[in-house]
Every structure is written in C-alpha cells, then in structure tokens.
C-alpha cells in the first residue's frame, strides 16, 4: 500500500530517501520489463498539471512519485500530513545508482544536449566504479533516430531508464512509449544530467538546506523566471483553497 499525500490532484509518496530506494527495488523486482513510471513532482509540476490533462493523468498513474521542492513540503504540512523528507531529483538519481551498483542493475541514460549524457556517464562511473551503464543518448532527436534509440534500449533491456529531457516532455515521452519500452522502470530526471556532467553547478549547501535552490537556479538561468511565476500562485492556491487535495481535472 502506498502512503501518499494528494496535492491539487497529484499523489505524492510520503517517503524518505531510504524508502525511495526500497520501493524502487520492489518495482524492479516485480516489473518484468513493464516500464513502471517514476516521477518527481515539484511545485511547477503540480501547477503545470492543472492546465495539462495529459500530464495530470501521467502523474496520477505513476507507480512512484518522489516529493521534490519546498512547495510540496508546505502542501503536506497544510494537510497535517508532513512529508518525511524532501527528495531533490539528483538525490533520487544517486540513491538508485548506489542501490543499483549493489544489485547489479543495468542503466540507460537518455537526455541532455550533445556531450552532456556522456560526461554524466563518465562522472557517474568515477563515483560508482561498479555501476553497469549499458547505454546513453542525448535527448534531442528526430523521428528516425528516436526509433533507433528505442530499438537500442529494447535490445539492451536495462533495469533502469533515466530520462532527463525536462518536464513535462520527459514524462510524456515515457508514457507515450511505455507499452513498447522493455525496461523495468523509467524515471524522469529533469536537469540531473546537466548537474552530473558538471555543466550546471548545484546550489551551495546552505541554499539546499533553506530550500531555496530555486533561487540559485534562477540566478544561473534567468530564463527560468517566467516558469517560476507559478510558485506564488501555487502558495496562494493552497493557502486559500478549502480542499487542497482536489485538482483541476478531478
Ligand atoms: N532536454 C532534452 N531534450 C529536449 C529538451 C530538453 O534532452 O528536447 C534536456 C536539456 O538539455 C536539459 C534538460 O532536458 O538537460 C532540462 O532540464 P531542466 O533543468 O529544464 O529540467 P527541470 O529539472 O526543470 O524539469
């Protein structure tokens, strides 16, 4: 039984990082290459899903939704079901690498521009010397190379497919190909490969502790400003809405 908290229609698992590792282990054990979907909802996801039924439905049907962002934490507190822990995307990524290294899982990394996935793979291999990454591909492709990528993934049948193409593109891509992808789990990873590749610097610890990583990201990538305007709207919504579990498409 999942222990979830629903915020504006999106179910998010109330778990810590250890639980995330254990649940993923179970998903992989029982999947039999049925491509279980793992998502990492943050405030932007929840707000995007209020305008996008396709995205809303994908988040709702995910088998695991790890709690990302301070906004999600506030949503849990507001319902008197505080989340055990905030799990930033990269923390989940690294936990699964750590568990996967021991369990001998195979990994495929899809996403990022140009050399990003390769650099990410190189760095991951340095930090997890026994990791078994069977393939990677950048996240920009036309129809023809998309078919080749899917064929390659299906030939390799990895346990874990990490897809880092940003939300909601990565979740929609996974859901669109869920039936054909021969992987145990597919997890959306946003900008994680950029971090792992050393292309974007992670916020200093003090920013992470205070839950204001978004401010750091904004300073590094000012183009994110308009995306972030949804944050105050979200806070107003969950402060003044009577039933914050209800989503736009419920
Ligand atoms: N990306 C991709 N294919 C695309 C669009 C984006 O691989 O068609 C990559 C992009 O290069 C970047 C990541 O997806 O590495 C998006 O990162 P972002 O920080 O925007 O994602 P978020 O964490 O905000 O969801």
Coordinates of C-alpha atoms and ligand atoms in Angstrom, one line a residue:
X1 CA 0.0 0.0 0.0
X2 CA 1.4 3.4 -0.9
X3 CA 1.4 6.2 1.6
X4 CA 0.6 9.2 -0.5
X5 CA -0.4 12.8 0.1
X6 CA -2.6 14.4 -2.6
X7 CA -2.0 18.0 -3.6
X8 CA -4.2 19.6 -6.2
X9 CA -5.0 16.1 -7.5
X10 CA -1.4 14.9 -7.7
X11 CA -0.5 11.9 -5.4
X12 CA 3.0 12.2 -3.9
X13 CA 4.6 9.4 -1.9
X14 CA 5.3 10.3 1.7
X15 CA 8.7 8.7 1.9
X16 CA 12.3 9.3 2.7
X17 CA 15.3 8.5 0.5
X18 CA 15.7 5.1 2.0
X19 CA 12.1 4.3 1.3
X20 CA 12.6 5.5 -2.3
X21 CA 15.4 3.0 -2.7
X22 CA 13.4 0.2 -1.3
X23 CA 10.2 0.9 -3.2
X24 CA 12.3 1.1 -6.4
X25 CA 13.8 -2.2 -5.6
X26 CA 10.4 -3.8 -5.3
X27 CA 9.2 -2.1 -8.5
X28 CA 12.1 -3.5 -10.4
X29 CA 11.7 -7.0 -8.9
X30 CA 8.1 -7.2 -10.0
X31 CA 8.2 -5.2 -13.2
X32 CA 9.2 -7.9 -15.7
X33 CA 10.1 -5.1 -18.2
X34 CA 6.7 -3.4 -18.0
X35 CA 8.1 0.1 -17.7
X36 CA 6.8 1.4 -14.4
X37 CA 6.8 5.1 -14.3
X38 CA 8.6 7.1 -11.6
X39 CA 8.0 10.9 -11.4
X40 CA 9.4 13.6 -9.1
X41 CA 6.6 16.2 -8.7
X42 CA 7.6 19.7 -7.6
X43 CA 5.6 22.8 -7.4
X44 CA 6.0 23.5 -11.1
X45 CA 4.8 20.0 -12.0
X46 CA 1.6 20.4 -9.9
X47 CA 0.8 23.8 -11.4
X48 CA 1.6 22.6 -15.0
X49 CA -0.7 19.6 -14.4
X50 CA -3.6 21.9 -13.6
X51 CA -3.5 23.1 -17.2
X52 CA -2.5 19.9 -18.9
X53 CA -4.8 16.9 -18.6
X54 CA -2.3 14.6 -20.3
X55 CA 0.4 15.5 -17.8
X56 CA -2.1 15.3 -14.9
X57 CA -3.1 11.8 -15.9
X58 CA 0.5 10.6 -16.3
X59 CA 1.4 11.9 -12.8
X60 CA -1.7 10.2 -11.4
X61 CA -0.8 6.8 -13.0
X62 CA 2.9 6.9 -11.9
X63 CA 3.9 4.0 -9.6
X64 CA 6.2 6.2 -7.5
X65 CA 6.1 10.0 -7.1
X66 CA 9.0 11.3 -5.0
X67 CA 8.4 14.6 -3.1
X68 CA 10.5 17.4 -4.6
X69 CA 10.6 21.1 -3.6
X70 CA 9.6 23.2 -0.6
X71 CA 6.2 23.9 -2.1
X72 CA 5.3 20.2 -1.9
X73 CA 6.5 20.1 1.7
X74 CA 4.2 23.1 2.5
X75 CA 1.3 21.3 0.8
X76 CA 1.9 18.3 3.1
X77 CA 2.1 20.4 6.2
X78 CA -1.0 22.2 5.3
X79 CA -2.9 18.9 5.3
X80 CA -1.3 17.9 8.6
X81 CA 0.5 15.1 6.9
X82 CA 4.0 16.5 6.7
X83 CA 6.3 14.7 4.3
X84 CA 9.1 12.7 5.8
X85 CA 11.8 14.2 3.6
X86 CA 12.2 16.3 0.6
X87 CA 13.9 14.3 -2.2
X88 CA 15.5 16.5 -4.9
X89 CA 15.8 14.8 -8.3
X90 CA 19.5 14.3 -8.1
X91 CA 19.2 12.7 -4.6
X92 CA 16.9 10.0 -6.1
X93 CA 19.2 9.5 -9.0
X94 CA 22.2 8.9 -6.8
X95 CA 20.3 6.7 -4.4
X96 CA 19.2 4.5 -7.3
X97 CA 22.8 4.4 -8.6
X98 CA 24.0 3.4 -5.1
X99 CA 21.4 0.6 -4.8
X100 CA 21.8 -0.4 -8.4
X101 CA 25.5 -0.8 -8.0
X102 CA 25.0 -3.4 -5.3
X103 CA 22.1 -5.1 -7.0
X104 CA 23.9 -5.2 -10.3
X105 CA 21.1 -3.3 -12.2
X106 CA 21.7 -2.1 -15.7
X107 CA 21.1 1.6 -16.6
X108 CA 20.4 3.6 -19.7
X109 CA 20.6 7.4 -19.6
X110 CA 18.5 9.4 -22.2
X111 CA 18.6 13.2 -22.3
X112 CA 20.7 16.3 -22.2
X113 CA 22.3 18.1 -25.1
X114 CA 25.3 16.9 -27.0
X115 CA 28.1 15.7 -24.8
X116 CA 26.1 16.0 -21.5
X117 CA 24.9 12.4 -21.2
X118 CA 28.4 11.1 -22.0
X119 CA 30.0 13.5 -19.4
X120 CA 27.4 12.5 -16.9
X121 CA 28.1 8.8 -17.5
X122 CA 31.9 9.4 -17.1
X123 CA 31.4 11.1 -13.8
X124 CA 28.9 8.5 -12.6
X125 CA 31.4 5.8 -13.4
X126 CA 34.0 7.6 -11.4
X127 CA 31.8 7.8 -8.3
X128 CA 30.2 4.3 -8.7
X129 CA 33.0 2.2 -10.1
X130 CA 30.9 -1.0 -10.3
X131 CA 28.0 0.6 -12.0
X132 CA 26.7 -1.0 -15.1
X133 CA 25.6 1.7 -17.5
X134 CA 24.8 -0.1 -20.7
X135 CA 24.0 2.9 -22.9
X136 CA 23.2 6.6 -23.2
X137 CA 21.9 9.0 -25.8
X138 CA 21.2 12.7 -26.0
X139 CA 17.7 14.0 -25.6
X140 CA 17.3 15.7 -29.0
X141 CA 16.3 13.5 -31.9
X142 CA 14.1 13.3 -35.0
X143 CA 11.6 10.6 -35.6
X144 CA 14.1 8.3 -37.3
X145 CA 16.7 8.4 -34.6
X146 CA 14.0 8.2 -31.9
X147 CA 13.1 4.8 -33.4
X148 CA 16.7 3.8 -33.3
X149 CA 17.1 4.9 -29.7
X150 CA 14.0 2.9 -28.7
X151 CA 15.3 -0.2 -30.6
X152 CA 18.7 0.2 -28.8
X153 CA 17.0 0.5 -25.4
X154 CA 14.9 -2.6 -26.1
X155 CA 17.9 -4.6 -27.3
X156 CA 19.7 -3.8 -24.0
X157 CA 16.6 -4.2 -21.8
X158 CA 18.0 -2.1 -18.9
X159 CA 16.5 -2.3 -15.5
X160 CA 16.5 1.5 -15.1
X161 CA 15.9 4.1 -17.8
X162 CA 16.6 7.6 -16.7
X163 CA 15.0 10.2 -19.0
X164 CA 16.3 13.8 -18.5
X165 CA 14.5 16.0 -21.0
X166 CA 12.7 18.3 -18.7
X167 CA 9.1 18.2 -17.6
X168 CA 6.6 17.6 -19.0
X169 CA 8.4 16.4 -22.1
X170 CA 10.2 13.5 -20.4
X171 CA 7.1 12.2 -18.7
X172 CA 5.0 12.4 -21.9
X173 CA 7.8 10.7 -23.8
X174 CA 7.9 7.9 -21.3
X175 CA 4.1 7.5 -21.2
X176 CA 3.9 7.6 -25.0
X177 CA 6.4 4.7 -25.3
X178 CA 5.5 2.9 -22.1
X179 CA 4.0 -0.1 -23.9
X180 CA 6.9 -0.7 -26.2
X181 CA 9.8 0.1 -23.8
X182 CA 11.4 -3.0 -22.4
X183 CA 12.7 -1.6 -19.2
X184 CA 11.7 -2.2 -15.6
X185 CA 11.4 1.4 -14.5
X186 CA 11.6 4.7 -16.4
X187 CA 12.2 7.8 -14.2
X188 CA 12.1 11.5 -15.3
X189 CA 15.2 13.3 -14.2
X190 CA 14.9 16.9 -15.4
X191 CA 18.2 18.7 -15.4
X192 CA 20.1 16.0 -13.4
X193 CA 22.4 15.0 -16.2
X194 CA 23.5 18.7 -16.5
X195 CA 24.5 18.6 -12.8
X196 CA 26.2 15.3 -13.1
X197 CA 28.1 16.4 -16.2
X198 CA 29.3 19.5 -14.2
X199 CA 27.5 21.8 -16.7
X200 CA 25.4 23.5 -14.0
X201 CA 26.6 24.0 -10.5
X202 CA 24.4 22.7 -7.8
X203 CA 23.4 25.3 -5.2
X204 CA 25.6 25.7 -2.1
X205 CA 24.6 23.5 0.8
X206 CA 23.1 26.5 2.7
X207 CA 20.7 27.2 -0.2
X208 CA 19.8 23.5 -0.3
X209 CA 19.2 23.4 3.5
X210 CA 17.0 26.5 3.4
X211 CA 15.0 25.0 0.4
X212 CA 15.9 27.9 -1.8
X213 CA 17.7 26.1 -4.5
X214 CA 15.2 27.6 -7.0
X215 CA 16.7 31.0 -6.2
X216 CA 20.2 29.7 -7.1
X217 CA 18.9 28.1 -10.3
X218 CA 17.2 31.4 -11.2
X219 CA 20.4 33.3 -10.8
X220 CA 22.2 30.8 -13.1
X221 CA 19.4 30.5 -15.6
X222 CA 17.4 33.8 -15.6
X223 CA 15.3 32.3 -18.5
X224 CA 13.5 30.3 -15.8
X225 CA 11.9 33.4 -14.4
X226 CA 8.6 33.1 -16.2
X227 CA 8.3 29.4 -15.3
X228 CA 8.8 30.3 -11.6
X229 CA 5.9 32.8 -11.6
X230 CA 3.7 29.8 -10.8
X231 CA 5.3 29.4 -7.3
X232 CA 3.5 32.3 -5.7
X233 CA 0.3 31.4 -7.5
X234 CA 0.6 27.9 -6.0
X235 CA 1.2 29.2 -2.5
X236 CA -1.9 31.4 -2.8
X237 CA -3.9 28.5 -4.1
X238 CA -3.0 26.1 -1.3
X239 CA -3.5 28.8 1.3
X240 CA -6.9 29.9 0.3
X241 CA -8.5 26.7 -1.2
X242 CA -10.6 24.8 1.2
X243 CA -9.8 21.3 -0.2
X244 CA -6.3 21.3 -1.5
X245 CA -6.4 17.7 -2.5
X246 CA -8.7 18.5 -5.4
X247 CA -7.1 19.0 -8.8
X248 CA -8.4 20.8 -11.8
X249 CA -9.2 17.5 -13.6
X250 CA -10.8 15.6 -10.6
Ligands
LIG1 N1 16.3 18.4 -22.9 C1 16.5 17.3 -23.8 N2 15.6 17.3 -24.9 C2 14.7 18.2 -25.2 C3 14.6 19.3 -24.2 C4 15.4 19.4 -23.1 O1 17.3 16.4 -23.6 O2 14.0 18.1 -26.2 C5 17.2 18.5 -21.7 C6 18.0 19.7 -21.6 O3 19.2 19.7 -22.4 C7 18.3 19.7 -20.1 C8 17.1 19.0 -19.5 O4 16.4 18.4 -20.6 O5 19.4 18.9 -19.8 C9 16.0 20.0 -18.9 O6 16.5 20.5 -17.8 P1 15.6 21.4 -16.9 O7 16.5 21.9 -15.8 O8 14.8 22.4 -17.7 O9 14.5 20.4 -16.3 P2 13.7 20.5 -14.9 O10 14.6 19.9 -13.9 O11 13.4 22.0 -14.7 O12 12.5 19.7 -15.3

